[in-house]
mmCIF file of C-alpha atoms in Angstrom:
data_model
loop_
_atom_site.group_PDB
_atom_site.id
_atom_site.type_symbol
_atom_site.label_atom_id
_atom_site.label_comp_id
_atom_site.label_asym_id
_atom_site.label_seq_id
_atom_site.Cartn_x
_atom_site.Cartn_y
_atom_site.Cartn_z
ATOM 1 C CA UNK A 13 -45.956 16.334 -6.295
ATOM 2 C CA UNK A 14 -49.278 15.134 -4.837
ATOM 3 C CA UNK A 15 -51.694 16.719 -2.629
ATOM 4 C CA UNK A 16 -52.950 13.483 -1.057
ATOM 5 C CA UNK A 17 -51.235 11.062 1.160
ATOM 6 C CA UNK A 18 -49.406 8.349 -0.563
ATOM 7 C CA UNK A 19 -50.196 4.860 0.969
ATOM 8 C CA UNK A 20 -47.175 3.238 2.721
ATOM 9 C CA UNK A 21 -47.194 0.371 0.325
ATOM 10 C CA UNK A 22 -46.766 2.770 -2.642
ATOM 11 C CA UNK A 23 -44.251 4.795 -0.793
ATOM 12 C CA UNK A 24 -41.957 1.693 -0.199
ATOM 13 C CA UNK A 25 -42.408 0.571 -3.787
ATOM 14 C CA UNK A 26 -41.636 3.979 -5.121
ATOM 15 C CA UNK A 27 -38.501 4.148 -2.899
ATOM 16 C CA UNK A 28 -37.230 0.965 -4.350
ATOM 17 C CA UNK A 29 -37.915 2.134 -7.893
ATOM 18 C CA UNK A 30 -36.215 5.410 -7.283
ATOM 19 C CA UNK A 31 -33.081 3.549 -6.073
ATOM 20 C CA UNK A 32 -32.890 1.470 -9.246
ATOM 21 C CA UNK A 33 -33.126 4.695 -11.246
ATOM 22 C CA UNK A 34 -30.460 6.449 -9.175
ATOM 23 C CA UNK A 35 -27.941 6.425 -11.952
ATOM 24 C CA UNK A 36 -30.066 8.590 -14.339
ATOM 25 C CA UNK A 37 -29.873 12.392 -14.474
ATOM 26 C CA UNK A 38 -32.076 13.816 -11.720
ATOM 27 C CA UNK A 39 -34.495 15.722 -14.045
ATOM 28 C CA UNK A 40 -35.024 12.486 -16.062
ATOM 29 C CA UNK A 41 -35.617 10.473 -13.060
ATOM 30 C CA UNK A 42 -38.010 12.935 -11.360
ATOM 31 C CA UNK A 43 -40.100 13.060 -14.424
ATOM 32 C CA UNK A 44 -40.335 9.176 -14.685
ATOM 33 C CA UNK A 45 -41.148 8.884 -11.037
ATOM 34 C CA UNK A 46 -43.703 11.678 -11.080
ATOM 35 C CA UNK A 47 -45.538 9.674 -13.745
ATOM 36 C CA UNK A 48 -45.195 6.517 -11.827
ATOM 37 C CA UNK A 49 -46.114 7.977 -8.379
ATOM 38 C CA UNK A 50 -49.435 9.478 -9.738
ATOM 39 C CA UNK A 51 -50.374 6.314 -11.443
ATOM 40 C CA UNK A 52 -49.365 4.012 -8.601
ATOM 41 C CA UNK A 53 -51.488 5.764 -6.007
ATOM 42 C CA UNK A 54 -54.481 5.283 -8.320
ATOM 43 C CA UNK A 55 -53.477 1.718 -9.074
ATOM 44 C CA UNK A 56 -53.211 1.050 -5.398
ATOM 45 C CA UNK A 57 -56.885 1.525 -4.960
ATOM 46 C CA UNK A 58 -57.517 -1.369 -7.396
ATOM 47 C CA UNK A 59 -55.559 -3.835 -5.262
ATOM 48 C CA UNK A 60 -52.128 -4.586 -3.838
ATOM 49 C CA UNK A 61 -49.594 -3.007 -6.223
ATOM 50 C CA UNK A 62 -46.633 -5.344 -5.508
ATOM 51 C CA UNK A 63 -48.549 -8.462 -6.491
ATOM 52 C CA UNK A 64 -49.687 -6.887 -9.745
ATOM 53 C CA UNK A 65 -46.529 -4.911 -10.635
ATOM 54 C CA UNK A 66 -43.883 -7.474 -9.762
ATOM 55 C CA UNK A 67 -40.539 -6.714 -8.225
ATOM 56 C CA UNK A 68 -39.563 -3.046 -8.172
ATOM 57 C CA UNK A 69 -36.255 -3.982 -9.919
ATOM 58 C CA UNK A 70 -38.121 -5.522 -12.944
ATOM 59 C CA UNK A 71 -40.687 -2.646 -12.778
ATOM 60 C CA UNK A 72 -37.795 -0.137 -13.021
ATOM 61 C CA UNK A 73 -36.033 -2.150 -15.766
ATOM 62 C CA UNK A 74 -39.242 -2.247 -17.830
ATOM 63 C CA UNK A 75 -39.751 1.414 -17.209
ATOM 64 C CA UNK A 76 -36.335 2.326 -18.528
ATOM 65 C CA UNK A 77 -36.521 0.131 -21.527
ATOM 66 C CA UNK A 78 -39.965 1.540 -22.542
ATOM 67 C CA UNK A 79 -38.702 5.067 -21.939
ATOM 68 C CA UNK A 80 -35.783 4.418 -24.261
ATOM 69 C CA UNK A 81 -33.226 4.860 -21.433
ATOM 70 C CA UNK A 82 -30.007 2.775 -21.293
ATOM 71 C CA UNK A 83 -30.218 -0.200 -18.881
ATOM 72 C CA UNK A 84 -28.739 0.236 -15.425
ATOM 73 C CA UNK A 85 -24.858 -0.610 -15.585
ATOM 74 C CA UNK A 86 -24.543 -4.213 -14.342
ATOM 75 C CA UNK A 87 -21.936 -3.420 -11.630
ATOM 76 C CA UNK A 88 -24.336 -1.054 -9.944
ATOM 77 C CA UNK A 89 -26.893 -3.760 -9.545
ATOM 78 C CA UNK A 90 -26.683 -4.471 -5.896
ATOM 79 C CA UNK A 91 -29.690 -2.897 -4.235
ATOM 80 C CA UNK A 92 -27.623 -1.202 -1.531
ATOM 81 C CA UNK A 93 -29.219 2.222 -0.650
ATOM 82 C CA UNK A 94 -27.935 5.102 -2.801
ATOM 83 C CA UNK A 95 -26.663 6.940 0.334
ATOM 84 C CA UNK A 96 -24.356 3.999 1.075
ATOM 85 C CA UNK A 97 -23.312 3.791 -2.450
ATOM 86 C CA UNK A 98 -22.402 7.533 -2.451
ATOM 87 C CA UNK A 99 -20.501 7.017 0.817
ATOM 88 C CA UNK A 100 -18.633 4.094 -0.615
ATOM 89 C CA UNK A 101 -17.808 6.168 -3.822
ATOM 90 C CA UNK A 102 -16.624 8.978 -1.735
ATOM 91 C CA UNK A 103 -14.270 6.722 0.307
ATOM 92 C CA UNK A 104 -13.081 4.963 -3.089
ATOM 93 C CA UNK A 105 -12.356 8.374 -4.628
ATOM 94 C CA UNK A 106 -10.014 9.300 -1.736
ATOM 95 C CA UNK A 107 -6.444 9.573 -3.299
ATOM 96 C CA UNK A 108 -4.900 7.336 -0.532
ATOM 97 C CA UNK A 109 -7.644 4.692 -0.843
ATOM 98 C CA UNK A 110 -7.313 4.823 -4.660
ATOM 99 C CA UNK A 111 -3.598 4.158 -4.365
ATOM 100 C CA UNK A 112 -4.198 1.380 -1.959
ATOM 101 C CA UNK A 113 -6.835 -0.108 -4.255
ATOM 102 C CA UNK A 114 -4.316 0.220 -7.027
ATOM 103 C CA UNK A 115 -1.624 -1.540 -4.946
ATOM 104 C CA UNK A 116 -4.112 -4.222 -3.923
ATOM 105 C CA UNK A 117 -4.674 -4.751 -7.660
ATOM 106 C CA UNK A 118 -0.997 -5.134 -8.322
ATOM 107 C CA UNK A 119 -0.655 -7.537 -5.418
ATOM 108 C CA UNK A 120 -3.570 -9.653 -6.455
ATOM 109 C CA UNK A 121 -1.364 -12.203 -8.221
ATOM 110 C CA UNK A 122 0.339 -12.947 -4.947
ATOM 111 C CA UNK A 123 -2.990 -13.580 -3.318
ATOM 112 C CA UNK A 124 -3.871 -15.902 -6.292
ATOM 113 C CA UNK A 125 -0.742 -17.857 -5.388
ATOM 114 C CA UNK A 126 -1.519 -18.039 -1.670
ATOM 115 C CA UNK A 127 -5.191 -18.864 -2.149
ATOM 116 C CA UNK A 128 -4.192 -21.803 -4.380
ATOM 117 C CA UNK A 129 -2.147 -23.219 -1.417
ATOM 118 C CA UNK A 130 -4.932 -22.267 1.102
ATOM 119 C CA UNK A 131 -7.530 -24.121 -0.955
ATOM 120 C CA UNK A 132 -5.521 -27.322 -0.831
ATOM 121 C CA UNK A 133 -4.328 -26.948 2.708
ATOM 122 C CA UNK A 134 -8.021 -26.356 3.831
ATOM 123 C CA UNK A 135 -9.112 -29.366 1.863
ATOM 124 C CA UNK A 136 -6.259 -31.559 3.481
ATOM 125 C CA UNK A 137 -7.442 -30.436 6.890
ATOM 126 C CA UNK A 138 -11.132 -31.185 5.878
ATOM 127 C CA UNK A 139 -9.992 -34.726 4.725
ATOM 128 C CA UNK A 140 -7.815 -35.089 7.905
ATOM 129 C CA UNK A 141 -4.839 -35.898 5.777
ATOM 130 C CA UNK A 142 -1.349 -36.307 7.200
ATOM 131 C CA UNK A 143 1.280 -33.766 6.911
ATOM 132 C CA UNK A 144 4.946 -34.023 5.968
ATOM 133 C CA UNK A 145 7.098 -34.192 9.085
ATOM 134 C CA UNK A 146 10.139 -32.478 7.361
ATOM 135 C CA UNK A 147 8.026 -29.802 5.555
ATOM 136 C CA UNK A 148 5.190 -29.161 8.060
ATOM 137 C CA UNK A 149 3.331 -26.996 5.473
ATOM 138 C CA UNK A 150 3.005 -29.784 3.043
ATOM 139 C CA UNK A 151 0.058 -32.088 3.216
ATOM 140 C CA UNK A 152 0.462 -35.574 2.106
ATOM 141 C CA UNK A 153 -1.876 -36.090 -0.806
ATOM 142 C CA UNK A 154 -2.309 -38.878 -3.485
ATOM 143 C CA UNK A 155 -0.186 -40.928 -1.174
ATOM 144 C CA UNK A 156 2.840 -38.787 -0.731
ATOM 145 C CA UNK A 157 4.358 -35.217 -0.236
ATOM 146 C CA UNK A 158 4.937 -35.157 -4.024
ATOM 147 C CA UNK A 159 1.266 -35.766 -4.500
ATOM 148 C CA UNK A 160 0.825 -32.702 -2.293
ATOM 149 C CA UNK A 161 3.256 -30.647 -4.372
ATOM 150 C CA UNK A 162 1.386 -31.729 -7.542
ATOM 151 C CA UNK A 163 -2.118 -30.804 -6.204
ATOM 152 C CA UNK A 164 -0.870 -27.460 -4.755
ATOM 153 C CA UNK A 165 0.718 -26.587 -8.211
ATOM 154 C CA UNK A 166 -2.517 -27.461 -10.015
ATOM 155 C CA UNK A 167 -4.425 -25.367 -7.615
ATOM 156 C CA UNK A 168 -2.226 -22.420 -7.899
ATOM 157 C CA UNK A 169 -2.395 -22.719 -11.707
ATOM 158 C CA UNK A 170 -6.065 -22.854 -11.571
ATOM 159 C CA UNK A 171 -6.260 -20.001 -9.161
ATOM 160 C CA UNK A 172 -4.041 -17.861 -11.327
ATOM 161 C CA UNK A 173 -6.074 -18.682 -14.423
ATOM 162 C CA UNK A 174 -9.329 -17.708 -12.710
ATOM 163 C CA UNK A 175 -7.805 -14.541 -11.375
ATOM 164 C CA UNK A 176 -6.776 -13.359 -14.797
ATOM 165 C CA UNK A 177 -10.076 -14.475 -16.307
ATOM 166 C CA UNK A 178 -12.182 -12.742 -13.682
ATOM 167 C CA UNK A 179 -10.183 -9.587 -13.504
ATOM 168 C CA UNK A 180 -12.817 -6.727 -13.730
ATOM 169 C CA UNK A 181 -15.614 -9.106 -14.210
ATOM 170 C CA UNK A 182 -19.126 -8.102 -13.277
ATOM 171 C CA UNK A 183 -22.360 -9.810 -12.323
ATOM 172 C CA UNK A 184 -22.765 -13.446 -11.194
ATOM 173 C CA UNK A 185 -19.071 -14.395 -11.974
ATOM 174 C CA UNK A 186 -17.798 -11.446 -9.916
ATOM 175 C CA UNK A 187 -20.161 -12.377 -7.087
ATOM 176 C CA UNK A 188 -19.008 -16.068 -7.103
ATOM 177 C CA UNK A 189 -15.388 -15.015 -7.049
ATOM 178 C CA UNK A 190 -15.910 -12.568 -4.075
ATOM 179 C CA UNK A 191 -17.672 -15.343 -2.188
ATOM 180 C CA UNK A 192 -14.809 -17.826 -2.998
ATOM 181 C CA UNK A 193 -12.238 -15.260 -1.910
ATOM 182 C CA UNK A 194 -14.068 -14.610 1.327
ATOM 183 C CA UNK A 195 -14.285 -18.346 1.996
ATOM 184 C CA UNK A 196 -10.527 -18.756 1.436
ATOM 185 C CA UNK A 197 -9.657 -15.803 3.576
ATOM 186 C CA UNK A 198 -11.757 -17.605 6.407
ATOM 187 C CA UNK A 199 -9.786 -20.747 5.593
ATOM 188 C CA UNK A 200 -6.651 -18.900 6.646
ATOM 189 C CA UNK A 201 -7.772 -19.291 10.285
ATOM 190 C CA UNK A 202 -7.784 -23.054 10.538
ATOM 191 C CA UNK A 203 -4.638 -23.393 8.142
ATOM 192 C CA UNK A 204 -2.469 -20.901 10.108
ATOM 193 C CA UNK A 205 -3.627 -22.610 13.356
ATOM 194 C CA UNK A 206 -2.568 -25.888 12.003
ATOM 195 C CA UNK A 207 0.779 -24.600 10.946
ATOM 196 C CA UNK A 208 1.412 -23.054 14.332
ATOM 197 C CA UNK A 209 0.770 -26.407 16.137
ATOM 198 C CA UNK A 210 3.870 -27.939 17.858
ATOM 199 C CA UNK A 211 5.523 -30.441 15.541
ATOM 200 C CA UNK A 212 5.922 -33.976 16.750
ATOM 201 C CA UNK A 213 9.301 -34.539 18.630
ATOM 202 C CA UNK A 214 12.053 -35.428 16.212
ATOM 203 C CA UNK A 215 15.259 -34.643 18.119
ATOM 204 C CA UNK A 216 15.718 -37.323 20.737
ATOM 205 C CA UNK A 217 19.248 -36.489 21.910
ATOM 206 C CA UNK A 218 19.752 -33.227 23.741
ATOM 207 C CA UNK A 219 23.317 -32.415 24.737
ATOM 208 C CA UNK A 220 23.180 -29.832 27.570
ATOM 209 C CA UNK A 221 26.176 -28.088 29.017
ATOM 210 C CA UNK A 222 26.242 -28.281 32.786
ATOM 211 C CA UNK A 223 25.730 -24.929 34.322
ATOM 212 C CA UNK A 224 29.004 -23.425 35.225
ATOM 213 C CA UNK A 225 29.849 -23.153 39.010
ATOM 214 C CA UNK A 226 29.896 -19.597 40.287
ATOM 215 C CA UNK A 227 33.403 -18.357 41.218
ATOM 216 C CA UNK A 228 36.663 -20.485 40.764
ATOM 217 C CA UNK A 229 36.342 -24.200 39.980
ATOM 218 C CA UNK A 230 38.767 -26.930 39.614
ATOM 219 C CA UNK A 231 37.870 -30.494 38.298
ATOM 220 C CA UNK A 232 34.149 -29.546 38.636
ATOM 221 C CA UNK A 233 34.159 -28.460 42.321
ATOM 222 C CA UNK A 234 34.297 -24.858 43.702
ATOM 223 C CA UNK A 235 37.662 -23.538 44.790
ATOM 224 C CA UNK A 236 37.241 -21.661 48.041
ATOM 225 C CA UNK A 237 40.862 -20.720 48.776
ATOM 226 C CA UNK A 238 44.203 -20.896 47.163
ATOM 227 C CA UNK A 239 47.443 -21.758 48.937
ATOM 228 C CA UNK A 240 50.539 -20.837 46.903
ATOM 229 C CA UNK A 241 53.793 -22.444 47.877
ATOM 230 C CA UNK A 242 57.312 -21.635 46.770
ATOM 231 C CA UNK A 243 59.135 -24.571 45.183
ATOM 232 C CA UNK A 244 60.973 -25.183 48.497
ATOM 233 C CA UNK A 245 57.800 -25.735 50.225
ATOM 234 C CA UNK A 246 57.243 -22.460 51.907
ATOM 235 C CA UNK A 247 53.735 -21.174 52.170
ATOM 236 C CA UNK A 248 53.557 -17.702 50.391
ATOM 237 C CA UNK A 249 51.388 -14.850 51.718
ATOM 238 C CA UNK A 250 49.481 -12.117 49.951
ATOM 239 C CA UNK A 251 50.072 -13.493 46.396
ATOM 240 C CA UNK A 252 48.029 -11.555 43.714
ATOM 241 C CA UNK A 253 46.730 -13.988 41.039
ATOM 242 C CA UNK A 254 45.714 -12.915 37.496
ATOM 243 C CA UNK A 255 44.387 -14.885 34.570
ATOM 244 C CA UNK A 256 45.800 -15.037 30.999
ATOM 245 C CA UNK A 257 44.035 -11.672 30.265
ATOM 246 C CA UNK A 258 45.366 -9.827 33.237
ATOM 247 C CA UNK A 259 42.024 -10.048 35.011
ATOM 248 C CA UNK A 260 42.325 -10.690 38.756
ATOM 249 C CA UNK A 261 41.363 -14.117 39.784
ATOM 250 C CA UNK A 262 38.788 -13.471 42.490
ATOM 251 C CA UNK A 263 37.039 -15.443 45.020
ATOM 252 C CA UNK A 264 34.138 -14.251 47.117
ATOM 253 C CA UNK A 265 33.570 -11.102 45.071
ATOM 254 C CA UNK A 266 29.824 -11.438 45.065
ATOM 255 C CA UNK A 267 27.782 -8.875 46.907
ATOM 256 C CA UNK A 268 29.075 -7.582 50.217
ATOM 257 C CA UNK A 269 32.629 -8.290 51.352
ATOM 258 C CA UNK A 270 32.842 -10.558 54.346
ATOM 259 C CA UNK A 271 33.739 -8.306 57.221
ATOM 260 C CA UNK A 272 35.794 -11.054 58.912
ATOM 261 C CA UNK A 273 37.870 -11.595 55.744
ATOM 262 C CA UNK A 274 41.330 -9.980 55.771
ATOM 263 C CA UNK A 275 41.731 -7.871 52.602
ATOM 264 C CA UNK A 276 44.636 -6.337 50.928
ATOM 265 C CA UNK A 277 43.478 -2.828 50.007
ATOM 266 C CA UNK A 278 44.568 -0.336 47.427
ATOM 267 C CA UNK A 279 45.641 3.177 48.364
ATOM 268 C CA UNK A 280 42.067 4.412 48.078
ATOM 269 C CA UNK A 281 40.819 1.490 50.252
ATOM 270 C CA UNK A 282 39.433 -0.871 47.463
ATOM 271 C CA UNK A 283 39.551 -4.466 48.697
ATOM 272 C CA UNK A 284 41.573 -6.870 46.338
ATOM 273 C CA UNK A 285 39.634 -10.109 46.120
ATOM 274 C CA UNK A 286 42.653 -11.835 44.272
ATOM 275 C CA UNK A 287 45.040 -12.089 47.175
ATOM 276 C CA UNK A 288 45.746 -15.492 48.373
ATOM 277 C CA UNK A 289 45.546 -17.380 50.673
ATOM 278 C CA UNK A 290 42.507 -15.796 52.081
ATOM 279 C CA UNK A 291 42.684 -15.254 55.667
ATOM 280 C CA UNK A 292 39.979 -14.704 58.181
ATOM 281 C CA UNK A 293 40.048 -12.601 61.408
ATOM 282 C CA UNK A 294 38.824 -13.847 64.633
ATOM 283 C CA UNK A 295 35.351 -12.544 64.990
ATOM 284 C CA UNK A 296 35.300 -8.971 66.080
ATOM 285 C CA UNK A 297 39.144 -8.550 65.871
ATOM 286 C CA UNK A 298 41.659 -7.791 63.172
ATOM 287 C CA UNK A 299 43.781 -10.667 64.254
ATOM 288 C CA UNK A 300 44.366 -13.833 62.248
ATOM 289 C CA UNK A 301 44.637 -16.760 64.587
ATOM 290 C CA UNK A 302 46.904 -18.970 62.581
ATOM 291 C CA UNK A 303 48.506 -17.067 59.586
ATOM 292 C CA UNK A 304 50.447 -20.149 58.469
ATOM 293 C CA UNK A 305 47.508 -22.658 58.461
ATOM 294 C CA UNK A 306 46.936 -24.570 55.193
ATOM 295 C CA UNK A 307 46.004 -27.928 53.900
ATOM 296 C CA UNK A 308 48.397 -30.462 54.642
ATOM 297 C CA UNK A 309 50.625 -30.847 51.495
ATOM 298 C CA UNK A 310 53.984 -32.125 50.721
ATOM 299 C CA UNK A 311 55.896 -30.366 48.235
ATOM 300 C CA UNK A 312 57.693 -32.913 46.185
ATOM 301 C CA UNK A 313 61.432 -32.623 45.498
ATOM 302 C CA UNK A 314 61.732 -30.596 42.356
ATOM 303 C CA UNK A 315 64.121 -30.484 39.396
ATOM 304 C CA UNK A 316 63.941 -26.846 38.201
ATOM 305 C CA UNK A 317 64.285 -26.437 34.317
ATOM 306 C CA UNK A 318 66.230 -23.278 33.492
ATOM 307 C CA UNK A 319 64.181 -20.152 33.222
ATOM 308 C CA UNK A 320 66.290 -17.182 32.128
ATOM 309 C CA UNK A 321 65.899 -14.155 34.231
ATOM 310 C CA UNK A 322 64.061 -11.315 32.256
ATOM 311 C CA UNK B 174 -44.814 -16.459 -30.954
ATOM 312 C CA UNK B 175 -43.781 -14.370 -28.246
ATOM 313 C CA UNK B 176 -46.558 -11.903 -27.420
ATOM 314 C CA UNK B 177 -44.437 -9.574 -25.295
ATOM 315 C CA UNK B 178 -42.088 -9.152 -28.315
ATOM 316 C CA UNK B 179 -44.967 -8.145 -30.530
ATOM 317 C CA UNK B 180 -46.316 -5.779 -27.793
ATOM 318 C CA UNK B 181 -42.972 -4.142 -27.531
ATOM 319 C CA UNK B 182 -42.852 -3.303 -31.249
ATOM 320 C CA UNK B 183 -46.538 -2.015 -31.387
ATOM 321 C CA UNK B 184 -46.975 -0.241 -27.973
ATOM 322 C CA UNK B 185 -46.173 3.080 -29.363
ATOM 323 C CA UNK B 186 -48.883 2.790 -32.002
ATOM 324 C CA UNK B 187 -51.310 1.323 -29.409
ATOM 325 C CA UNK B 188 -50.702 4.182 -26.921
ATOM 326 C CA UNK B 189 -51.032 6.818 -29.506
ATOM 327 C CA UNK B 190 -54.303 5.273 -30.747
ATOM 328 C CA UNK B 191 -55.698 5.170 -27.228
ATOM 329 C CA UNK B 192 -54.720 8.874 -26.554
ATOM 330 C CA UNK B 193 -55.917 9.965 -29.956
ATOM 331 C CA UNK B 194 -59.364 8.791 -28.887
ATOM 332 C CA UNK B 195 -59.263 11.080 -26.095
ATOM 333 C CA UNK B 196 -56.677 12.516 -23.533
ATOM 334 C CA UNK B 197 -55.708 10.311 -20.660
ATOM 335 C CA UNK B 198 -53.388 10.001 -17.693
ATOM 336 C CA UNK B 199 -51.008 7.171 -17.082
ATOM 337 C CA UNK B 200 -52.989 4.585 -15.240
ATOM 338 C CA UNK B 201 -55.973 5.443 -17.395
ATOM 339 C CA UNK B 202 -54.165 4.624 -20.556
ATOM 340 C CA UNK B 203 -53.029 1.337 -18.900
ATOM 341 C CA UNK B 204 -56.675 0.470 -18.245
ATOM 342 C CA UNK B 205 -57.815 1.389 -21.674
ATOM 343 C CA UNK B 206 -55.168 -0.741 -23.301
ATOM 344 C CA UNK B 207 -56.165 -3.702 -21.289
ATOM 345 C CA UNK B 208 -59.762 -3.149 -21.938
ATOM 346 C CA UNK B 209 -58.906 -3.184 -25.637
ATOM 347 C CA UNK B 210 -57.562 -6.678 -25.292
ATOM 348 C CA UNK B 211 -53.875 -6.100 -24.361
ATOM 349 C CA UNK B 212 -54.352 -7.648 -20.953
ATOM 350 C CA UNK B 213 -50.680 -8.436 -20.568
ATOM 351 C CA UNK B 214 -49.341 -4.914 -21.086
ATOM 352 C CA UNK B 215 -47.193 -3.899 -18.231
ATOM 353 C CA UNK B 216 -47.793 -0.680 -16.203
ATOM 354 C CA UNK B 217 -44.064 0.338 -16.477
ATOM 355 C CA UNK B 218 -43.991 -0.214 -20.125
ATOM 356 C CA UNK B 219 -46.939 2.116 -20.584
ATOM 357 C CA UNK B 220 -45.313 4.721 -18.251
ATOM 358 C CA UNK B 221 -42.129 4.614 -19.992
ATOM 359 C CA UNK B 222 -43.688 4.776 -23.421
ATOM 360 C CA UNK B 223 -45.713 7.873 -22.477
ATOM 361 C CA UNK B 224 -42.464 9.627 -21.196
ATOM 362 C CA UNK B 225 -40.627 8.773 -24.433
ATOM 363 C CA UNK B 226 -43.377 9.787 -26.679
ATOM 364 C CA UNK B 227 -43.802 13.058 -24.742
ATOM 365 C CA UNK B 228 -40.063 13.659 -24.982
ATOM 366 C CA UNK B 229 -40.176 12.912 -28.741
ATOM 367 C CA UNK B 230 -42.908 15.513 -29.141
ATOM 368 C CA UNK B 231 -45.670 13.129 -30.033
ATOM 369 C CA UNK B 232 -47.671 13.907 -26.798
ATOM 370 C CA UNK B 233 -48.375 16.944 -24.809
ATOM 371 C CA UNK B 234 -48.732 16.902 -21.081
ATOM 372 C CA UNK B 235 -50.777 18.977 -18.623
ATOM 373 C CA UNK B 236 -51.620 18.565 -14.969
ATOM 374 C CA UNK B 237 -55.287 18.580 -13.928
ATOM 375 C CA UNK B 238 -56.389 18.520 -10.179
ATOM 376 C CA UNK B 239 -58.583 15.564 -9.434
ATOM 377 C CA UNK B 240 -61.145 15.328 -6.582
ATOM 378 C CA UNK B 241 -60.545 11.856 -5.386
ATOM 379 C CA UNK B 242 -56.716 11.513 -5.625
ATOM 380 C CA UNK B 243 -53.542 13.245 -6.570
ATOM 381 C CA UNK B 244 -53.132 15.649 -9.446
ATOM 382 C CA UNK B 245 -53.228 13.836 -12.663
ATOM 383 C CA UNK B 246 -50.692 14.298 -15.523
ATOM 384 C CA UNK B 247 -52.869 14.012 -18.645
ATOM 385 C CA UNK B 248 -51.327 13.371 -22.150
ATOM 386 C CA UNK B 249 -52.826 14.605 -25.400
ATOM 387 C CA UNK B 250 -51.674 13.806 -28.911
ATOM 388 C CA UNK B 251 -49.839 16.434 -31.004
ATOM 389 C CA UNK B 252 -49.722 16.970 -34.682
ATOM 390 C CA UNK B 253 -46.513 15.082 -34.842
ATOM 391 C CA UNK B 254 -48.126 12.261 -32.776
ATOM 392 C CA UNK B 255 -51.079 12.017 -35.261
ATOM 393 C CA UNK B 256 -48.438 11.723 -38.193
ATOM 394 C CA UNK B 257 -46.629 9.014 -36.256
ATOM 395 C CA UNK B 258 -49.882 7.247 -35.690
ATOM 396 C CA UNK B 259 -50.966 7.501 -39.339
ATOM 397 C CA UNK B 260 -47.571 6.000 -40.380
ATOM 398 C CA UNK B 261 -47.971 3.254 -37.812
ATOM 399 C CA UNK B 262 -51.454 2.348 -39.135
ATOM 400 C CA UNK B 263 -50.167 2.077 -42.668
ATOM 401 C CA UNK B 264 -47.277 -0.153 -41.571
ATOM 402 C CA UNK B 265 -49.488 -2.183 -39.473
ATOM 403 C CA UNK B 266 -52.105 -2.690 -42.205
ATOM 404 C CA UNK B 267 -49.453 -3.923 -44.660
ATOM 405 C CA UNK B 268 -47.785 -6.088 -42.144
ATOM 406 C CA UNK B 269 -50.809 -7.703 -40.556
ATOM 407 C CA UNK B 270 -52.281 -8.420 -44.022
ATOM 408 C CA UNK B 271 -49.096 -10.142 -45.084
ATOM 409 C CA UNK B 272 -48.825 -12.179 -41.916
ATOM 410 C CA UNK B 273 -52.501 -13.069 -41.971
ATOM 411 C CA UNK B 274 -52.113 -14.591 -45.432
ATOM 412 C CA UNK B 275 -48.879 -16.251 -44.490
ATOM 413 C CA UNK B 276 -50.346 -17.919 -41.395
ATOM 414 C CA UNK B 277 -53.756 -18.824 -42.823
ATOM 415 C CA UNK B 278 -54.484 -22.559 -42.585
ATOM 416 C CA UNK B 279 -56.581 -24.470 -45.118
ATOM 417 C CA UNK B 280 -57.996 -26.693 -42.231
ATOM 418 C CA UNK B 281 -59.886 -23.682 -40.950
ATOM 419 C CA UNK B 282 -58.231 -23.390 -37.521
ATOM 420 C CA UNK B 283 -58.969 -19.985 -36.295
ATOM 421 C CA UNK B 284 -56.441 -18.239 -34.072
#
């Protein structure tokens, strides 16, 4: 466009003006910029141009107005570089992003609801208000939990109203709304942290079942052996015991079988842990020293109720 | 009274008048308008106006090499521009006369 070097000051100014015109058709924009560039190079010789021409945005706006071109659409106002804007537009045009964006739009009312609560909760934290014990998420405001309910309801109503009002808004209102939303999202952190704090103890009585004893137990103490007697006082040997489900009642069936214990075995050699009384061999032998040993008991004299034979 | 509003409505005529005197390039037109008393005319307004008048066919444009700087895009007035200027002169004569009479004060304060 020009055969001489453009001073950096003019270069920077022109770049900013070009950015402000980036929504125009390229031919239109190039014509305008060619006019401006030549003139600015010359004007720069008369003194610093930025001081004389004002902000590039204002310069560009004046240029458009005088050239009879439409003003820049308001929502494209932010001065991000056009490359970023193109990138953002490219991402936004992706079908998946668009459907996500659409979904976000549909979910917006849910966020309006949440942010109403968040605003009140954050305020309660700032004011160091007390919180309801029964409903830990409810701050006590205006003197009671009902005050909290009232304030939250009002905040949600205002939030919904603002959400509906500002939907698709541009300019300062939209920027304020974005800033408020960002603040409220940040408020999530302290509020969630507060809600996750352990509650003050309310339950003072804890009933705790005693841990069950391993193996057989009777009246709270372990049963280590069982001595079955017939009703005429005769110690029985090798009696197999089963519970009400038919499961063997076993003692000592934990881990390795004691090598000194005398086991009844099945045909394939599996030890039965439910045969009583348990007898022990003399160490290193297969001999039980006193097969009839047992606790000293006295079988009482018994009246036998009739039990029909099966 | 807002001078910038007045200027907006009359800048086309002023620009055409300056170029009708003799051809000029952008910054040259700005300087000549300022020298003529329109000290507050904005550079961007003039450049925009030149482009618009050129697009409307009131101006022609040509590029001339310059020794001390970049090529200069000169503007000259066309037949159509002359017509537009004549029309503007007539309107302004009427308008300024009417307004001068209206705003005249009998205490002799000059504006």
